[in-house]
Short mmCIF file of N, CA, C and O in Angstrom, two decimals:
data_model
loop_
_atom_site.label_atom_id
_atom_site.label_comp_id
_atom_site.label_asym_id
_atom_site.label_seq_id
_atom_site.Cartn_x
_atom_site.Cartn_y
_atom_site.Cartn_z
N MET A 229 109.85 94.08 89.59
CA MET A 229 108.82 93.12 89.96
C MET A 229 107.82 93.02 88.81
O MET A 229 107.16 93.99 88.49
N PRO A 230 107.71 91.86 88.18
CA PRO A 230 106.72 91.68 87.11
C PRO A 230 105.30 91.76 87.67
O PRO A 230 105.00 91.12 88.67
N LEU A 231 104.48 92.56 87.03
CA LEU A 231 103.11 92.79 87.51
C LEU A 231 102.11 92.52 86.39
O LEU A 231 102.39 92.77 85.22
N THR A 232 100.95 92.07 86.79
CA THR A 232 99.80 91.98 85.90
C THR A 232 98.82 93.05 86.36
O THR A 232 98.44 93.08 87.53
N ILE A 233 98.44 93.93 85.45
CA ILE A 233 97.50 95.00 85.77
C ILE A 233 96.17 94.63 85.13
O ILE A 233 96.11 94.30 83.95
N ARG A 234 95.11 94.70 85.95
CA ARG A 234 93.78 94.31 85.45
C ARG A 234 92.71 95.05 86.23
O ARG A 234 92.96 95.61 87.29
N ARG A 235 91.50 95.04 85.68
CA ARG A 235 90.34 95.56 86.39
C ARG A 235 90.00 94.60 87.53
O ARG A 235 90.07 93.38 87.38
N ALA A 236 89.61 95.16 88.64
CA ALA A 236 89.18 94.34 89.78
C ALA A 236 87.86 93.67 89.46
O ALA A 236 87.04 94.19 88.69
N THR A 237 87.65 92.52 90.08
CA THR A 237 86.42 91.76 89.94
C THR A 237 85.81 91.58 91.33
O THR A 237 86.47 91.87 92.34
N PRO A 238 84.59 91.09 91.41
CA PRO A 238 84.00 90.85 92.73
C PRO A 238 84.86 89.94 93.62
O PRO A 238 84.84 90.09 94.85
N ALA A 239 85.66 89.07 93.04
CA ALA A 239 86.54 88.21 93.85
C ALA A 239 87.61 89.02 94.58
O ALA A 239 88.17 88.55 95.58
N ASP A 240 87.88 90.23 94.11
CA ASP A 240 88.89 91.09 94.75
C ASP A 240 88.34 91.89 95.93
O ASP A 240 89.10 92.59 96.60
N GLU A 241 87.04 91.80 96.17
CA GLU A 241 86.42 92.62 97.22
C GLU A 241 87.14 92.53 98.56
O GLU A 241 87.45 93.58 99.15
N PRO A 242 87.45 91.34 99.09
CA PRO A 242 88.11 91.31 100.41
C PRO A 242 89.45 92.04 100.43
O PRO A 242 89.77 92.74 101.40
N THR A 243 90.21 91.93 99.35
CA THR A 243 91.50 92.62 99.29
C THR A 243 91.31 94.13 99.20
O THR A 243 91.99 94.89 99.89
N VAL A 244 90.39 94.57 98.35
CA VAL A 244 90.14 96.00 98.21
C VAL A 244 89.65 96.58 99.54
O VAL A 244 90.10 97.66 99.96
N VAL A 245 88.78 95.87 100.22
CA VAL A 245 88.30 96.33 101.53
C VAL A 245 89.47 96.41 102.51
O VAL A 245 89.62 97.41 103.24
N ALA A 246 90.31 95.40 102.53
CA ALA A 246 91.47 95.40 103.45
C ALA A 246 92.42 96.56 103.12
O ALA A 246 92.91 97.24 104.04
N TYR A 247 92.66 96.79 101.84
CA TYR A 247 93.58 97.87 101.47
C TYR A 247 92.97 99.24 101.75
O TYR A 247 93.67 100.15 102.18
N ASN A 248 91.68 99.41 101.54
CA ASN A 248 91.04 100.68 101.88
C ASN A 248 91.07 100.92 103.39
O ASN A 248 91.23 102.05 103.84
N THR A 249 90.90 99.85 104.15
CA THR A 249 90.99 99.97 105.61
C THR A 249 92.38 100.45 106.01
O THR A 249 92.52 101.37 106.83
N ALA A 250 93.40 99.84 105.43
CA ALA A 250 94.78 100.22 105.74
C ALA A 250 95.07 101.64 105.26
O ALA A 250 95.72 102.42 105.97
N LEU A 251 94.57 102.00 104.09
CA LEU A 251 94.78 103.34 103.54
C LEU A 251 94.19 104.40 104.46
O LEU A 251 94.85 105.41 104.77
N ALA A 252 92.97 104.19 104.92
CA ALA A 252 92.32 105.17 105.80
C ALA A 252 93.10 105.34 107.10
O ALA A 252 93.24 106.46 107.61
N TRP A 253 93.62 104.24 107.62
CA TRP A 253 94.38 104.33 108.87
C TRP A 253 95.73 105.01 108.63
O TRP A 253 96.12 105.91 109.39
N GLU A 254 96.44 104.62 107.58
CA GLU A 254 97.77 105.18 107.32
C GLU A 254 97.73 106.66 106.99
O GLU A 254 98.63 107.40 107.38
N THR A 255 96.73 107.10 106.27
CA THR A 255 96.70 108.48 105.80
C THR A 255 95.96 109.43 106.73
O THR A 255 96.30 110.61 106.80
N GLU A 256 94.94 108.93 107.42
CA GLU A 256 94.10 109.83 108.22
C GLU A 256 93.86 109.34 109.64
O GLU A 256 93.09 109.96 110.37
N HIS A 257 94.46 108.23 110.02
CA HIS A 257 94.18 107.60 111.32
C HIS A 257 92.69 107.47 111.54
O HIS A 257 92.16 107.75 112.61
N LEU A 258 92.03 107.02 110.49
CA LEU A 258 90.58 106.88 110.49
C LEU A 258 90.22 105.40 110.45
O LEU A 258 90.75 104.65 109.63
N ARG A 259 89.35 104.99 111.32
CA ARG A 259 88.85 103.62 111.32
C ARG A 259 87.49 103.62 110.62
O ARG A 259 86.55 104.26 111.08
N LEU A 260 87.43 102.93 109.51
CA LEU A 260 86.19 102.87 108.73
C LEU A 260 85.29 101.77 109.25
O LEU A 260 85.76 100.76 109.77
N ARG A 261 83.99 101.96 109.09
CA ARG A 261 83.03 100.91 109.46
C ARG A 261 83.12 99.81 108.40
O ARG A 261 82.84 100.06 107.22
N PRO A 262 83.49 98.61 108.81
CA PRO A 262 83.68 97.52 107.83
C PRO A 262 82.46 97.25 106.98
O PRO A 262 82.59 97.00 105.76
N ASP A 263 81.27 97.30 107.56
CA ASP A 263 80.06 97.00 106.80
C ASP A 263 79.78 98.07 105.74
O ASP A 263 79.41 97.76 104.60
N VAL A 264 80.02 99.32 106.09
CA VAL A 264 79.79 100.43 105.15
C VAL A 264 80.84 100.38 104.04
O VAL A 264 80.52 100.52 102.85
N LEU A 265 82.09 100.17 104.41
CA LEU A 265 83.16 100.08 103.42
C LEU A 265 82.92 98.94 102.45
O LEU A 265 83.02 99.11 101.22
N ALA A 266 82.61 97.77 102.96
CA ALA A 266 82.38 96.60 102.09
C ALA A 266 81.23 96.87 101.13
O ALA A 266 81.31 96.54 99.94
N ALA A 267 80.17 97.49 101.62
CA ALA A 267 79.02 97.80 100.75
C ALA A 267 79.43 98.82 99.68
O ALA A 267 79.00 98.71 98.52
N GLY A 268 80.26 99.78 100.05
CA GLY A 268 80.72 100.79 99.08
C GLY A 268 81.60 100.18 98.01
O GLY A 268 81.46 100.49 96.82
N VAL A 269 82.51 99.30 98.40
CA VAL A 269 83.38 98.62 97.43
C VAL A 269 82.53 97.74 96.50
O VAL A 269 82.69 97.77 95.28
N ARG A 270 81.61 97.01 97.09
CA ARG A 270 80.73 96.13 96.31
C ARG A 270 79.93 96.95 95.29
O ARG A 270 79.74 96.51 94.15
N ALA A 271 79.48 98.14 95.69
CA ALA A 271 78.70 99.00 94.80
C ALA A 271 79.52 99.41 93.58
O ALA A 271 79.00 99.42 92.45
N VAL A 272 80.78 99.74 93.78
CA VAL A 272 81.64 100.10 92.65
C VAL A 272 81.88 98.89 91.75
O VAL A 272 81.80 98.99 90.53
N LEU A 273 82.17 97.75 92.36
CA LEU A 273 82.43 96.55 91.57
C LEU A 273 81.21 96.11 90.77
O LEU A 273 81.35 95.53 89.69
N ALA A 274 80.03 96.41 91.27
CA ALA A 274 78.80 95.99 90.60
C ALA A 274 78.27 96.99 89.58
O ALA A 274 77.47 96.63 88.72
N ASP A 275 78.71 98.24 89.65
CA ASP A 275 78.13 99.29 88.81
C ASP A 275 79.23 100.14 88.19
O ASP A 275 79.74 101.07 88.83
N PRO A 276 79.60 99.87 86.96
CA PRO A 276 80.68 100.63 86.31
C PRO A 276 80.41 102.13 86.21
O PRO A 276 81.35 102.90 86.03
N ALA A 277 79.17 102.56 86.33
CA ALA A 277 78.88 104.00 86.30
C ALA A 277 79.42 104.71 87.54
O ALA A 277 79.61 105.93 87.53
N ARG A 278 79.67 103.96 88.61
CA ARG A 278 80.21 104.55 89.84
C ARG A 278 81.73 104.72 89.77
O ARG A 278 82.30 105.52 90.50
N GLY A 279 82.39 103.90 88.97
CA GLY A 279 83.83 103.92 88.86
C GLY A 279 84.35 102.52 88.66
O GLY A 279 83.58 101.60 88.35
N PHE A 280 85.63 102.36 88.82
CA PHE A 280 86.24 101.03 88.71
C PHE A 280 87.54 101.00 89.50
O PHE A 280 88.15 102.04 89.76
N TYR A 281 87.92 99.81 89.89
CA TYR A 281 89.21 99.58 90.53
C TYR A 281 90.12 98.90 89.53
O TYR A 281 89.70 97.99 88.81
N THR A 282 91.36 99.32 89.50
CA THR A 282 92.40 98.64 88.77
C THR A 282 93.35 98.08 89.82
O THR A 282 93.66 98.76 90.80
N VAL A 283 93.77 96.83 89.64
CA VAL A 283 94.66 96.21 90.62
C VAL A 283 95.93 95.73 89.94
O VAL A 283 95.94 95.45 88.73
N ALA A 284 96.99 95.62 90.74
CA ALA A 284 98.27 95.08 90.29
C ALA A 284 98.51 93.79 91.04
O ALA A 284 98.45 93.76 92.27
N ALA A 285 98.78 92.71 90.29
CA ALA A 285 99.05 91.42 90.90
C ALA A 285 100.50 91.02 90.62
O ALA A 285 101.01 91.27 89.52
N ASP A 286 101.13 90.41 91.61
CA ASP A 286 102.50 89.95 91.44
C ASP A 286 102.54 88.61 90.70
O ASP A 286 101.50 88.09 90.28
N GLU A 287 103.72 88.04 90.59
CA GLU A 287 103.88 86.78 89.84
C GLU A 287 103.05 85.63 90.43
O GLU A 287 102.62 84.74 89.71
N ALA A 288 102.84 85.68 91.74
CA ALA A 288 102.05 84.64 92.40
C ALA A 288 100.54 84.88 92.26
O ALA A 288 99.74 84.04 92.67
N GLY A 289 100.16 86.02 91.69
CA GLY A 289 98.75 86.35 91.53
C GLY A 289 98.17 87.12 92.69
O GLY A 289 96.98 87.42 92.71
N ASP A 290 99.01 87.46 93.67
CA ASP A 290 98.54 88.23 94.83
C ASP A 290 98.42 89.70 94.46
O ASP A 290 99.36 90.27 93.87
N VAL A 291 97.31 90.32 94.82
CA VAL A 291 97.13 91.74 94.55
C VAL A 291 98.02 92.52 95.52
O VAL A 291 97.91 92.37 96.73
N VAL A 292 98.90 93.35 94.95
CA VAL A 292 99.84 94.13 95.76
C VAL A 292 99.54 95.62 95.71
O VAL A 292 100.16 96.40 96.43
N GLY A 293 98.57 96.02 94.87
CA GLY A 293 98.22 97.43 94.80
C GLY A 293 96.88 97.63 94.13
O GLY A 293 96.39 96.75 93.41
N GLN A 294 96.30 98.78 94.40
CA GLN A 294 94.99 99.11 93.83
C GLN A 294 94.90 100.59 93.54
O GLN A 294 95.62 101.40 94.13
N MET A 295 93.98 100.93 92.65
CA MET A 295 93.69 102.32 92.30
C MET A 295 92.24 102.37 91.86
O MET A 295 91.83 101.58 91.00
N MET A 296 91.47 103.26 92.46
CA MET A 296 90.08 103.43 92.04
C MET A 296 89.97 104.67 91.17
O MET A 296 90.64 105.67 91.42
N VAL A 297 89.11 104.60 90.17
CA VAL A 297 88.82 105.74 89.31
C VAL A 297 87.34 106.05 89.43
O VAL A 297 86.50 105.15 89.34
N THR A 298 87.03 107.33 89.69
CA THR A 298 85.65 107.80 89.63
C THR A 298 85.58 108.89 88.57
O THR A 298 86.60 109.33 88.05
N PHE A 299 84.37 109.32 88.27
CA PHE A 299 84.16 110.19 87.12
C PHE A 299 83.56 111.54 87.52
O PHE A 299 82.70 111.61 88.40
N GLU A 300 84.01 112.58 86.85
CA GLU A 300 83.43 113.92 87.03
C GLU A 300 83.19 114.53 85.65
O GLU A 300 84.11 114.62 84.84
N TRP A 301 81.96 114.94 85.41
CA TRP A 301 81.61 115.57 84.14
C TRP A 301 82.01 117.03 84.18
O TRP A 301 81.76 117.74 85.15
N SER A 302 82.62 117.51 83.10
CA SER A 302 82.97 118.92 82.97
C SER A 302 82.10 119.54 81.89
O SER A 302 82.25 119.22 80.71
N ASP A 303 81.20 120.42 82.31
CA ASP A 303 80.39 121.13 81.33
C ASP A 303 81.25 122.13 80.56
O ASP A 303 81.01 122.39 79.39
N TRP A 304 82.28 122.67 81.19
CA TRP A 304 83.15 123.64 80.53
C TRP A 304 83.92 123.01 79.37
O TRP A 304 84.22 123.66 78.39
N ARG A 305 84.25 121.75 79.54
CA ARG A 305 85.09 121.09 78.54
C ARG A 305 84.36 119.98 77.78
O ARG A 305 84.94 119.34 76.93
N ASN A 306 83.09 119.74 78.17
CA ASN A 306 82.26 118.74 77.50
C ASN A 306 82.95 117.37 77.47
O ASN A 306 83.12 116.75 76.43
N GLY A 307 83.36 116.93 78.65
CA GLY A 307 84.01 115.63 78.73
C GLY A 307 84.18 115.18 80.16
O GLY A 307 83.81 115.89 81.10
N TRP A 308 84.74 114.00 80.31
CA TRP A 308 84.91 113.38 81.63
C TRP A 308 86.33 113.54 82.15
O TRP A 308 87.29 113.32 81.41
N PHE A 309 86.43 113.91 83.41
CA PHE A 309 87.69 113.79 84.14
C PHE A 309 87.62 112.48 84.91
O PHE A 309 86.59 112.13 85.48
N TRP A 310 88.71 111.76 84.91
CA TRP A 310 88.83 110.58 85.74
C TRP A 310 89.62 110.99 86.98
O TRP A 310 90.73 111.52 86.88
N TRP A 311 89.03 110.75 88.13
CA TRP A 311 89.67 111.03 89.41
C TRP A 311 90.29 109.75 89.95
O TRP A 311 89.61 108.74 90.12
N VAL A 312 91.57 109.78 90.23
CA VAL A 312 92.27 108.65 90.83
C VAL A 312 92.13 108.77 92.34
O VAL A 312 92.45 109.80 92.93
N GLN A 313 91.62 107.70 92.95
CA GLN A 313 91.37 107.69 94.39
C GLN A 313 91.74 106.32 94.95
O GLN A 313 92.01 105.39 94.21
N SER A 314 91.71 106.22 96.26
CA SER A 314 91.89 104.95 96.96
C SER A 314 93.10 104.18 96.45
O SER A 314 93.04 102.98 96.20
N VAL A 315 94.21 104.89 96.30
CA VAL A 315 95.45 104.26 95.86
C VAL A 315 96.13 103.63 97.07
O VAL A 315 96.35 104.29 98.09
N TYR A 316 96.44 102.36 96.94
CA TYR A 316 97.15 101.68 98.02
C TYR A 316 98.10 100.65 97.43
O TYR A 316 97.73 99.91 96.51
N VAL A 317 99.32 100.63 97.96
CA VAL A 317 100.30 99.63 97.59
C VAL A 317 100.72 98.92 98.87
O VAL A 317 101.07 99.58 99.86
N ARG A 318 100.63 97.61 98.84
CA ARG A 318 101.02 96.82 100.00
C ARG A 318 102.43 97.20 100.41
O ARG A 318 103.30 97.40 99.56
N GLU A 319 102.67 97.28 101.72
CA GLU A 319 103.92 97.81 102.23
C GLU A 319 105.15 97.11 101.65
O GLU A 319 106.14 97.76 101.28
N ASP A 320 105.12 95.80 101.54
CA ASP A 320 106.29 95.08 101.04
C ASP A 320 106.50 95.25 99.53
O ASP A 320 107.54 94.84 99.00
N ALA A 321 105.55 95.87 98.84
CA ALA A 321 105.67 96.09 97.39
C ALA A 321 105.96 97.56 97.06
O ALA A 321 106.10 97.90 95.88
N ARG A 322 106.06 98.40 98.06
CA ARG A 322 106.32 99.82 97.81
C ARG A 322 107.72 100.03 97.25
O ARG A 322 108.63 99.28 97.55
N ARG A 323 107.83 101.06 96.44
CA ARG A 323 109.07 101.41 95.75
C ARG A 323 109.44 100.37 94.70
O ARG A 323 110.60 100.26 94.31
N GLY A 324 108.43 99.62 94.25
CA GLY A 324 108.67 98.59 93.25
C GLY A 324 107.99 98.87 91.93
O GLY A 324 107.87 97.98 91.09
N GLY A 325 107.49 100.10 91.73
CA GLY A 325 106.86 100.46 90.47
C GLY A 325 105.38 100.13 90.37
O GLY A 325 104.80 100.22 89.29
N VAL A 326 104.76 99.76 91.49
CA VAL A 326 103.35 99.36 91.45
C VAL A 326 102.47 100.56 91.10
O VAL A 326 101.62 100.46 90.20
N PHE A 327 102.66 101.68 91.79
CA PHE A 327 101.85 102.86 91.46
C PHE A 327 102.05 103.25 90.00
O PHE A 327 101.08 103.51 89.28
N ARG A 328 103.28 103.29 89.57
CA ARG A 328 103.59 103.69 88.19
C ARG A 328 102.85 102.79 87.19
O ARG A 328 102.26 103.28 86.23
N ALA A 329 102.87 101.49 87.42
CA ALA A 329 102.20 100.55 86.52
C ALA A 329 100.69 100.75 86.53
O ALA A 329 100.04 100.73 85.47
N LEU A 330 100.12 100.95 87.70
CA LEU A 330 98.68 101.19 87.80
C LEU A 330 98.30 102.48 87.08
O LEU A 330 97.35 102.52 86.30
N TYR A 331 99.06 103.54 87.34
CA TYR A 331 98.75 104.84 86.75
C TYR A 331 98.88 104.78 85.22
O TYR A 331 98.04 105.32 84.50
N ARG A 332 99.93 104.15 84.74
CA ARG A 332 100.11 104.06 83.28
C ARG A 332 98.96 103.32 82.62
O ARG A 332 98.53 103.67 81.52
N GLU A 333 98.44 102.28 83.29
CA GLU A 333 97.30 101.55 82.71
C GLU A 333 96.06 102.43 82.69
O GLU A 333 95.30 102.45 81.71
N VAL A 334 95.82 103.17 83.75
CA VAL A 334 94.67 104.09 83.78
C VAL A 334 94.85 105.16 82.72
O VAL A 334 93.90 105.51 82.00
N GLU A 335 96.07 105.67 82.58
CA GLU A 335 96.36 106.65 81.54
C GLU A 335 96.06 106.09 80.14
O GLU A 335 95.49 106.76 79.30
N ARG A 336 96.47 104.85 79.91
CA ARG A 336 96.25 104.20 78.62
C ARG A 336 94.75 104.07 78.33
O ARG A 336 94.29 104.38 77.23
N GLN A 337 94.00 103.65 79.34
CA GLN A 337 92.56 103.50 79.16
C GLN A 337 91.89 104.85 78.91
O GLN A 337 91.00 104.95 78.06
N ALA A 338 92.31 105.86 79.63
CA ALA A 338 91.74 107.20 79.44
C ALA A 338 92.04 107.73 78.04
O ALA A 338 91.16 108.30 77.38
N ALA A 339 93.26 107.53 77.58
CA ALA A 339 93.65 108.01 76.25
C ALA A 339 92.86 107.31 75.14
O ALA A 339 92.63 107.88 74.08
N ALA A 340 92.44 106.08 75.40
CA ALA A 340 91.69 105.32 74.40
C ALA A 340 90.22 105.71 74.34
O ALA A 340 89.51 105.30 73.43
N ASP A 341 89.76 106.50 75.30
CA ASP A 341 88.36 106.90 75.36
C ASP A 341 88.25 108.38 75.01
O ASP A 341 88.67 109.24 75.80
N PRO A 342 87.70 108.72 73.85
CA PRO A 342 87.66 110.12 73.43
C PRO A 342 86.81 111.03 74.34
O PRO A 342 86.96 112.24 74.29
N ALA A 343 85.97 110.44 75.17
CA ALA A 343 85.16 111.25 76.08
C ALA A 343 85.93 111.69 77.32
O ALA A 343 85.50 112.57 78.05
N VAL A 344 87.08 111.07 77.57
CA VAL A 344 87.90 111.42 78.74
C VAL A 344 88.84 112.54 78.35
O VAL A 344 89.62 112.42 77.41
N ILE A 345 88.78 113.64 79.11
CA ILE A 345 89.57 114.82 78.77
C ILE A 345 90.72 115.07 79.75
O ILE A 345 91.53 115.95 79.53
N GLY A 346 90.78 114.28 80.80
CA GLY A 346 91.88 114.46 81.74
C GLY A 346 91.79 113.51 82.91
O GLY A 346 90.75 112.89 83.16
N ILE A 347 92.91 113.40 83.61
CA ILE A 347 92.99 112.59 84.82
C ILE A 347 93.40 113.51 85.95
O ILE A 347 94.30 114.35 85.79
N ARG A 348 92.76 113.35 87.08
CA ARG A 348 93.09 114.14 88.26
C ARG A 348 93.44 113.21 89.41
O ARG A 348 92.82 112.17 89.59
N LEU A 349 94.43 113.62 90.17
CA LEU A 349 94.92 112.83 91.29
C LEU A 349 95.05 113.72 92.50
O LEU A 349 95.67 114.78 92.43
N TYR A 350 94.45 113.30 93.59
CA TYR A 350 94.53 114.02 94.85
C TYR A 350 95.53 113.30 95.74
O TYR A 350 95.43 112.09 95.91
N VAL A 351 96.49 114.03 96.28
CA VAL A 351 97.49 113.45 97.17
C VAL A 351 97.47 114.23 98.48
O VAL A 351 97.48 115.47 98.47
N GLU A 352 97.45 113.52 99.59
CA GLU A 352 97.52 114.17 100.90
C GLU A 352 98.85 114.91 101.02
O GLU A 352 99.91 114.34 100.75
N ARG A 353 98.82 116.16 101.43
CA ARG A 353 100.06 116.94 101.58
C ARG A 353 101.01 116.31 102.59
O ARG A 353 102.22 116.41 102.46
N GLU A 354 100.47 115.65 103.59
CA GLU A 354 101.30 115.04 104.63
C GLU A 354 101.94 113.73 104.17
O GLU A 354 102.82 113.20 104.84
N ASN A 355 101.53 113.22 103.03
CA ASN A 355 102.06 111.96 102.53
C ASN A 355 103.31 112.25 101.69
O ASN A 355 103.28 112.22 100.46
N ALA A 356 104.40 112.55 102.35
CA ALA A 356 105.63 112.98 101.68
C ALA A 356 106.17 111.91 100.74
O ALA A 356 106.69 112.24 99.67
N ARG A 357 106.07 110.64 101.11
CA ARG A 357 106.59 109.58 100.25
C ARG A 357 105.85 109.52 98.92
O ARG A 357 106.43 109.25 97.89
N ALA A 358 104.53 109.75 98.96
CA ALA A 358 103.75 109.73 97.71
C ALA A 358 104.10 110.92 96.85
O ALA A 358 104.09 110.86 95.65
#
């Protein structure tokens, strides 16, 4: 599946909110408050110091996956770790290389920034497919 990988923009907010809603339900059977979630997504999109979303779009331009990166300073290593969070791939796009493409782009961006010393990814133990 040909994909375009790019940073999310404010226009992606409804999709990111929808995917985070689905992610919370699929992984934790948790129903998020829509107003709080939307405000949280908007805050990331508006302030790069909070993190960023990278999205994967298919040939039609529809976003089929997302990955959020947040930052953790390491005093021991004098650099930034990028934490991969809020990873979601639309069900019909799973097993199509979407996660791999998103992760490789984040890896590329991290490697280009000398202040980034590593990438960390948290995966739910119960999420066997991931």
